[in-house]
Amino acid sequence: MALQINDENAKELIASGKPVVIDFWAEWCGPCQSIAPSVDELAEEYEGKVIIGKYNVDEGDDISVEYSIRSIPTLLFFKDGKLVDKHVGSASKADLEAKVKALL
């Protein structure tokens, strides 16, 4: 299961130095629901190697404003505390996994 990321823990996780993937989503978003199982599976498969979490845009906005999130789902990929990749919209698990592997 993906970690719940919010305004309180996001900056700390990004600054941890570990690879981080943040899925910006909302309950009402159909495409967000369609990629949710893939995000959760990747979180389990890469546990301990990559922090993979979900940020609900309806419950916070500091991080979504900071990274100019305009559409969801949007996934941001961080390495060594820096944003290195971004994906907007639906994606297959294989496509997302390729981006996760690039962080390692």
Short mmCIF file of N, CA, C and O in Angstrom, two decimals:
data_model
loop_
_atom_site.label_atom_id
_atom_site.label_comp_id
_atom_site.label_asym_id
_atom_site.label_seq_id
_atom_site.Cartn_x
_atom_site.Cartn_y
_atom_site.Cartn_z
N MET A 1 0.84 -1.18 0.00
CA MET A 1 0.00 0.00 0.00
C MET A 1 0.88 1.25 0.00
O MET A 1 1.86 1.30 0.71
N ALA A 2 0.53 2.19 -0.81
CA ALA A 2 1.30 3.43 -0.91
C ALA A 2 1.16 4.24 0.38
O ALA A 2 0.12 4.24 1.03
N LEU A 3 2.22 4.92 0.73
CA LEU A 3 2.27 5.79 1.91
C LEU A 3 1.37 7.00 1.70
O LEU A 3 1.27 7.52 0.59
N GLN A 4 0.71 7.44 2.76
CA GLN A 4 -0.09 8.66 2.68
C GLN A 4 0.86 9.85 2.85
O GLN A 4 1.52 9.98 3.87
N ILE A 5 0.92 10.69 1.85
CA ILE A 5 1.78 11.87 1.89
C ILE A 5 0.90 13.10 2.02
O ILE A 5 -0.15 13.20 1.39
N ASN A 6 1.36 14.03 2.88
CA ASN A 6 0.59 15.25 3.10
C ASN A 6 1.56 16.43 3.22
O ASN A 6 2.78 16.26 3.09
N ASP A 7 1.02 17.61 3.47
CA ASP A 7 1.86 18.80 3.56
C ASP A 7 2.87 18.71 4.71
O ASP A 7 3.94 19.30 4.63
N GLU A 8 2.54 17.95 5.74
CA GLU A 8 3.43 17.85 6.90
C GLU A 8 4.65 16.96 6.65
O GLU A 8 5.72 17.23 7.16
N ASN A 9 4.48 15.89 5.87
CA ASN A 9 5.61 14.95 5.71
C ASN A 9 6.29 14.98 4.35
O ASN A 9 7.35 14.40 4.16
N ALA A 10 5.70 15.66 3.37
CA ALA A 10 6.23 15.61 1.99
C ALA A 10 7.67 16.14 1.89
O ALA A 10 8.53 15.48 1.32
N LYS A 11 7.92 17.31 2.44
CA LYS A 11 9.25 17.91 2.31
C LYS A 11 10.31 17.05 2.99
O LYS A 11 11.42 16.91 2.49
N GLU A 12 9.97 16.50 4.14
CA GLU A 12 10.90 15.63 4.86
C GLU A 12 11.22 14.38 4.04
O GLU A 12 12.38 13.96 3.96
N LEU A 13 10.22 13.78 3.43
CA LEU A 13 10.44 12.58 2.61
C LEU A 13 11.31 12.90 1.40
O LEU A 13 12.24 12.16 1.08
N ILE A 14 11.01 14.02 0.72
CA ILE A 14 11.79 14.41 -0.46
C ILE A 14 13.24 14.67 -0.07
O ILE A 14 14.17 14.27 -0.77
N ALA A 15 13.45 15.31 1.08
CA ALA A 15 14.80 15.66 1.53
C ALA A 15 15.56 14.47 2.13
O ALA A 15 16.76 14.58 2.39
N SER A 16 14.90 13.32 2.29
CA SER A 16 15.53 12.16 2.94
C SER A 16 16.70 11.59 2.13
O SER A 16 17.51 10.85 2.67
N GLY A 17 16.77 11.92 0.85
CA GLY A 17 17.83 11.38 0.01
C GLY A 17 17.44 10.09 -0.68
O GLY A 17 18.10 9.66 -1.62
N LYS A 18 16.35 9.46 -0.21
CA LYS A 18 15.87 8.25 -0.87
C LYS A 18 15.07 8.64 -2.12
O LYS A 18 14.51 9.73 -2.18
N PRO A 19 14.99 7.76 -3.11
CA PRO A 19 14.11 8.02 -4.25
C PRO A 19 12.66 8.10 -3.76
O PRO A 19 12.24 7.31 -2.92
N VAL A 20 11.92 9.07 -4.30
CA VAL A 20 10.54 9.29 -3.87
C VAL A 20 9.65 9.46 -5.10
O VAL A 20 10.02 10.15 -6.05
N VAL A 21 8.48 8.81 -5.07
CA VAL A 21 7.45 9.00 -6.09
C VAL A 21 6.20 9.47 -5.37
O VAL A 21 5.75 8.84 -4.41
N ILE A 22 5.65 10.59 -5.84
CA ILE A 22 4.40 11.11 -5.25
C ILE A 22 3.32 11.11 -6.33
O ILE A 22 3.49 11.71 -7.39
N ASP A 23 2.23 10.43 -6.02
CA ASP A 23 1.06 10.35 -6.90
C ASP A 23 0.04 11.38 -6.39
O ASP A 23 -0.50 11.24 -5.29
N PHE A 24 -0.20 12.44 -7.16
CA PHE A 24 -1.20 13.45 -6.82
C PHE A 24 -2.53 12.97 -7.38
O PHE A 24 -2.66 12.73 -8.58
N TRP A 25 -3.54 12.84 -6.51
CA TRP A 25 -4.79 12.22 -6.90
C TRP A 25 -5.96 12.84 -6.12
O TRP A 25 -5.75 13.64 -5.21
N ALA A 26 -7.18 12.41 -6.47
CA ALA A 26 -8.39 12.76 -5.73
C ALA A 26 -9.39 11.61 -5.89
O ALA A 26 -9.36 10.89 -6.88
N GLU A 27 -10.26 11.46 -4.90
CA GLU A 27 -11.24 10.36 -4.92
C GLU A 27 -12.16 10.42 -6.13
O GLU A 27 -12.57 9.41 -6.66
N TRP A 28 -12.52 11.62 -6.57
CA TRP A 28 -13.48 11.81 -7.66
C TRP A 28 -12.86 11.64 -9.05
O TRP A 28 -13.56 11.68 -10.05
N CYS A 29 -11.56 11.43 -9.12
CA CYS A 29 -10.83 11.38 -10.39
C CYS A 29 -10.77 9.95 -10.93
O CYS A 29 -10.11 9.09 -10.36
N GLY A 30 -11.47 9.71 -12.05
CA GLY A 30 -11.51 8.38 -12.65
C GLY A 30 -10.13 7.85 -13.05
O GLY A 30 -9.76 6.73 -12.69
N PRO A 31 -9.34 8.63 -13.80
CA PRO A 31 -8.00 8.15 -14.17
C PRO A 31 -7.11 7.88 -12.95
O PRO A 31 -6.28 6.98 -12.97
N CYS A 32 -7.31 8.67 -11.88
CA CYS A 32 -6.54 8.43 -10.64
C CYS A 32 -6.88 7.05 -10.08
O CYS A 32 -6.00 6.31 -9.62
N GLN A 33 -8.17 6.71 -10.10
CA GLN A 33 -8.62 5.40 -9.60
C GLN A 33 -8.07 4.26 -10.47
O GLN A 33 -7.77 3.19 -9.96
N SER A 34 -7.93 4.52 -11.77
CA SER A 34 -7.46 3.45 -12.66
C SER A 34 -5.98 3.12 -12.46
O SER A 34 -5.58 1.98 -12.65
N ILE A 35 -5.17 4.11 -12.07
CA ILE A 35 -3.74 3.80 -11.84
C ILE A 35 -3.44 3.45 -10.39
O ILE A 35 -2.34 2.98 -10.09
N ALA A 36 -4.40 3.66 -9.50
CA ALA A 36 -4.17 3.41 -8.07
C ALA A 36 -3.66 1.99 -7.77
O ALA A 36 -2.70 1.84 -7.00
N PRO A 37 -4.24 0.94 -8.37
CA PRO A 37 -3.72 -0.40 -8.08
C PRO A 37 -2.25 -0.56 -8.49
O PRO A 37 -1.47 -1.19 -7.77
N SER A 38 -1.86 0.02 -9.61
CA SER A 38 -0.46 -0.07 -10.06
C SER A 38 0.46 0.65 -9.10
O SER A 38 1.55 0.15 -8.77
N VAL A 39 0.04 1.82 -8.62
CA VAL A 39 0.85 2.58 -7.67
C VAL A 39 1.02 1.79 -6.38
O VAL A 39 2.12 1.68 -5.83
N ASP A 40 -0.07 1.19 -5.89
CA ASP A 40 -0.01 0.39 -4.66
C ASP A 40 0.89 -0.83 -4.84
O ASP A 40 1.68 -1.17 -3.95
N GLU A 41 0.79 -1.51 -5.98
CA GLU A 41 1.63 -2.68 -6.23
C GLU A 41 3.11 -2.29 -6.29
O GLU A 41 3.97 -2.99 -5.72
N LEU A 42 3.41 -1.18 -6.95
CA LEU A 42 4.81 -0.73 -7.03
C LEU A 42 5.34 -0.34 -5.65
O LEU A 42 6.50 -0.60 -5.33
N ALA A 43 4.47 0.24 -4.82
CA ALA A 43 4.87 0.61 -3.46
C ALA A 43 5.29 -0.64 -2.68
O ALA A 43 6.28 -0.62 -1.95
N GLU A 44 4.55 -1.73 -2.85
CA GLU A 44 4.89 -2.98 -2.16
C GLU A 44 6.15 -3.59 -2.75
O GLU A 44 7.03 -4.04 -2.01
N GLU A 45 6.25 -3.62 -4.07
CA GLU A 45 7.38 -4.26 -4.73
C GLU A 45 8.71 -3.53 -4.48
O GLU A 45 9.76 -4.16 -4.44
N TYR A 46 8.66 -2.22 -4.30
CA TYR A 46 9.88 -1.43 -4.12
C TYR A 46 10.04 -0.92 -2.69
O TYR A 46 10.84 -0.02 -2.44
N GLU A 47 9.30 -1.52 -1.75
CA GLU A 47 9.38 -1.12 -0.36
C GLU A 47 10.83 -1.25 0.13
O GLU A 47 11.50 -2.24 -0.14
N GLY A 48 11.31 -0.21 0.79
CA GLY A 48 12.68 -0.21 1.29
C GLY A 48 13.68 0.34 0.29
O GLY A 48 14.81 0.68 0.66
N LYS A 49 13.28 0.44 -0.97
CA LYS A 49 14.18 0.96 -2.01
C LYS A 49 13.73 2.33 -2.50
O LYS A 49 14.54 3.21 -2.77
N VAL A 50 12.40 2.48 -2.66
CA VAL A 50 11.81 3.73 -3.15
C VAL A 50 10.59 4.05 -2.28
O VAL A 50 9.79 3.16 -2.00
N ILE A 51 10.47 5.30 -1.86
CA ILE A 51 9.28 5.74 -1.13
C ILE A 51 8.23 6.10 -2.18
O ILE A 51 8.45 6.98 -3.01
N ILE A 52 7.12 5.38 -2.17
CA ILE A 52 6.03 5.65 -3.11
C ILE A 52 4.79 5.99 -2.30
O ILE A 52 4.35 5.19 -1.47
N GLY A 53 4.27 7.18 -2.55
CA GLY A 53 3.13 7.62 -1.77
C GLY A 53 2.11 8.38 -2.59
O GLY A 53 2.34 8.74 -3.74
N LYS A 54 0.96 8.64 -1.94
CA LYS A 54 -0.16 9.31 -2.59
C LYS A 54 -0.48 10.59 -1.82
O LYS A 54 -0.56 10.58 -0.60
N TYR A 55 -0.68 11.66 -2.58
CA TYR A 55 -1.02 12.97 -2.03
C TYR A 55 -2.40 13.35 -2.52
O TYR A 55 -2.60 13.57 -3.72
N ASN A 56 -3.37 13.42 -1.61
CA ASN A 56 -4.74 13.76 -1.97
C ASN A 56 -4.86 15.28 -2.12
O ASN A 56 -4.73 16.01 -1.13
N VAL A 57 -5.08 15.76 -3.33
CA VAL A 57 -5.12 17.20 -3.59
C VAL A 57 -6.31 17.88 -2.92
O VAL A 57 -6.30 19.11 -2.76
N ASP A 58 -7.32 17.12 -2.51
CA ASP A 58 -8.47 17.70 -1.82
C ASP A 58 -8.20 17.91 -0.32
O ASP A 58 -8.95 18.61 0.34
N GLU A 59 -7.14 17.30 0.19
CA GLU A 59 -6.84 17.38 1.63
C GLU A 59 -5.66 18.30 1.93
O GLU A 59 -5.35 18.55 3.08
N GLY A 60 -4.98 18.78 0.91
CA GLY A 60 -3.86 19.68 1.11
C GLY A 60 -3.53 20.35 -0.19
O GLY A 60 -3.95 19.91 -1.26
N ASP A 61 -2.79 21.47 -0.10
CA ASP A 61 -2.45 22.12 -1.35
C ASP A 61 -1.05 22.72 -1.38
O ASP A 61 -0.62 23.20 -2.42
N ASP A 62 -0.33 22.71 -0.28
CA ASP A 62 1.01 23.32 -0.27
C ASP A 62 1.93 22.70 -1.31
O ASP A 62 2.57 23.40 -2.09
N ILE A 63 2.01 21.38 -1.32
CA ILE A 63 2.92 20.69 -2.23
C ILE A 63 2.42 20.77 -3.66
O ILE A 63 3.20 20.96 -4.59
N SER A 64 1.11 20.64 -3.85
CA SER A 64 0.58 20.71 -5.23
C SER A 64 0.78 22.10 -5.81
O SER A 64 1.06 22.25 -7.00
N VAL A 65 0.70 23.14 -5.00
CA VAL A 65 0.96 24.50 -5.48
C VAL A 65 2.45 24.67 -5.76
O VAL A 65 2.84 25.22 -6.80
N GLU A 66 3.29 24.19 -4.84
CA GLU A 66 4.74 24.32 -5.01
C GLU A 66 5.23 23.70 -6.32
O GLU A 66 6.11 24.23 -6.98
N TYR A 67 4.66 22.56 -6.70
CA TYR A 67 5.09 21.86 -7.92
C TYR A 67 4.14 22.10 -9.10
O TYR A 67 4.20 21.38 -10.08
N SER A 68 3.28 23.10 -8.99
CA SER A 68 2.38 23.51 -10.08
C SER A 68 1.57 22.36 -10.66
O SER A 68 1.51 22.18 -11.88
N ILE A 69 0.94 21.59 -9.78
CA ILE A 69 0.10 20.48 -10.23
C ILE A 69 -1.20 21.07 -10.76
O ILE A 69 -1.96 21.67 -10.01
N ARG A 70 -1.46 20.91 -12.04
CA ARG A 70 -2.65 21.47 -12.69
C ARG A 70 -3.63 20.38 -13.11
O ARG A 70 -4.81 20.65 -13.31
N SER A 71 -3.15 19.16 -13.31
CA SER A 71 -3.99 18.03 -13.74
C SER A 71 -3.65 16.84 -12.87
O SER A 71 -2.52 16.69 -12.41
N ILE A 72 -4.65 15.98 -12.67
CA ILE A 72 -4.39 14.74 -11.95
C ILE A 72 -4.95 13.59 -12.77
O ILE A 72 -5.89 13.79 -13.54
N PRO A 73 -4.36 12.42 -12.66
CA PRO A 73 -3.20 12.11 -11.82
C PRO A 73 -1.91 12.70 -12.39
O PRO A 73 -1.72 12.75 -13.61
N THR A 74 -1.06 13.14 -11.49
CA THR A 74 0.30 13.55 -11.82
C THR A 74 1.22 12.83 -10.85
O THR A 74 0.97 12.82 -9.65
N LEU A 75 2.26 12.21 -11.40
CA LEU A 75 3.27 11.56 -10.56
C LEU A 75 4.57 12.32 -10.71
O LEU A 75 5.02 12.58 -11.82
N LEU A 76 5.17 12.66 -9.57
CA LEU A 76 6.47 13.32 -9.55
C LEU A 76 7.50 12.33 -9.04
O LEU A 76 7.25 11.58 -8.09
N PHE A 77 8.68 12.34 -9.65
CA PHE A 77 9.76 11.42 -9.32
C PHE A 77 10.96 12.22 -8.83
O PHE A 77 11.46 13.08 -9.55
N PHE A 78 11.40 11.92 -7.61
CA PHE A 78 12.51 12.64 -6.99
C PHE A 78 13.69 11.71 -6.75
O PHE A 78 13.51 10.56 -6.36
N LYS A 79 14.88 12.22 -6.97
CA LYS A 79 16.11 11.49 -6.67
C LYS A 79 17.06 12.48 -6.00
O LYS A 79 17.25 13.59 -6.49
N ASP A 80 17.64 12.07 -4.88
CA ASP A 80 18.55 12.93 -4.12
C ASP A 80 17.92 14.29 -3.82
O ASP A 80 18.59 15.33 -3.87
N GLY A 81 16.62 14.30 -3.52
CA GLY A 81 15.93 15.52 -3.15
C GLY A 81 15.55 16.44 -4.29
O GLY A 81 15.02 17.52 -4.07
N LYS A 82 15.81 16.02 -5.52
CA LYS A 82 15.52 16.86 -6.68
C LYS A 82 14.50 16.20 -7.60
O LYS A 82 14.53 14.99 -7.80
N LEU A 83 13.62 17.01 -8.16
CA LEU A 83 12.63 16.52 -9.12
C LEU A 83 13.35 16.12 -10.40
O LEU A 83 14.04 16.95 -11.00
N VAL A 84 13.22 14.86 -10.81
CA VAL A 84 13.93 14.38 -12.00
C VAL A 84 12.99 13.92 -13.12
O VAL A 84 13.43 13.77 -14.26
N ASP A 85 11.71 13.70 -12.80
CA ASP A 85 10.78 13.25 -13.83
C ASP A 85 9.36 13.55 -13.39
O ASP A 85 9.09 13.74 -12.19
N LYS A 86 8.45 13.60 -14.37
CA LYS A 86 7.05 13.90 -14.11
C LYS A 86 6.20 13.15 -15.13
O LYS A 86 6.58 13.05 -16.29
N HIS A 87 5.08 12.61 -14.66
CA HIS A 87 4.15 11.94 -15.57
C HIS A 87 2.74 12.45 -15.26
O HIS A 87 2.30 12.43 -14.11
N VAL A 88 2.04 12.90 -16.30
CA VAL A 88 0.67 13.40 -16.14
C VAL A 88 -0.27 12.47 -16.90
O VAL A 88 -0.03 12.14 -18.06
N GLY A 89 -1.34 12.05 -16.23
CA GLY A 89 -2.36 11.22 -16.87
C GLY A 89 -2.19 9.75 -16.54
O GLY A 89 -1.34 9.36 -15.75
N SER A 90 -3.02 8.95 -17.16
CA SER A 90 -3.01 7.51 -16.95
C SER A 90 -1.74 6.89 -17.51
O SER A 90 -1.11 7.47 -18.40
N ALA A 91 -1.39 5.73 -16.99
CA ALA A 91 -0.20 5.02 -17.47
C ALA A 91 -0.33 3.56 -17.10
O ALA A 91 -1.02 3.20 -16.15
N SER A 92 0.37 2.72 -17.85
CA SER A 92 0.40 1.30 -17.50
C SER A 92 1.37 1.10 -16.34
O SER A 92 2.25 1.94 -16.09
N LYS A 93 1.22 -0.01 -15.67
CA LYS A 93 2.15 -0.33 -14.58
C LYS A 93 3.57 -0.43 -15.12
O LYS A 93 4.51 0.04 -14.49
N ALA A 94 3.74 -1.01 -16.31
CA ALA A 94 5.07 -1.15 -16.90
C ALA A 94 5.72 0.21 -17.15
O ALA A 94 6.92 0.39 -16.88
N ASP A 95 4.94 1.18 -17.63
CA ASP A 95 5.48 2.52 -17.85
C ASP A 95 5.90 3.17 -16.54
O ASP A 95 6.97 3.78 -16.46
N LEU A 96 5.08 3.04 -15.52
CA LEU A 96 5.42 3.61 -14.22
C LEU A 96 6.63 2.91 -13.61
O LEU A 96 7.51 3.56 -13.04
N GLU A 97 6.69 1.58 -13.76
CA GLU A 97 7.80 0.84 -13.20
C GLU A 97 9.12 1.24 -13.87
O GLU A 97 10.15 1.31 -13.21
N ALA A 98 9.11 1.52 -15.16
CA ALA A 98 10.32 1.95 -15.85
C ALA A 98 10.83 3.25 -15.25
O ALA A 98 12.04 3.45 -15.06
N LYS A 99 9.92 4.16 -14.90
CA LYS A 99 10.32 5.42 -14.30
C LYS A 99 10.84 5.21 -12.88
O LYS A 99 11.78 5.87 -12.46
N VAL A 100 10.23 4.28 -12.14
CA VAL A 100 10.70 3.96 -10.79
C VAL A 100 12.11 3.35 -10.87
O VAL A 100 13.00 3.75 -10.10
N LYS A 101 12.33 2.43 -11.78
CA LYS A 101 13.64 1.80 -11.93
C LYS A 101 14.71 2.81 -12.28
O LYS A 101 15.86 2.67 -11.86
N ALA A 102 14.35 3.85 -13.02
CA ALA A 102 15.32 4.89 -13.40
C ALA A 102 15.81 5.67 -12.18
O ALA A 102 16.88 6.29 -12.22
N LEU A 103 15.06 5.62 -11.08
CA LEU A 103 15.47 6.30 -9.86
C LEU A 103 16.55 5.54 -9.10
O LEU A 103 17.26 6.10 -8.28
N LEU A 104 16.66 4.24 -9.37
CA LEU A 104 17.59 3.39 -8.61
C LEU A 104 19.00 3.43 -9.17
O LEU A 104 19.25 3.72 -10.28
#
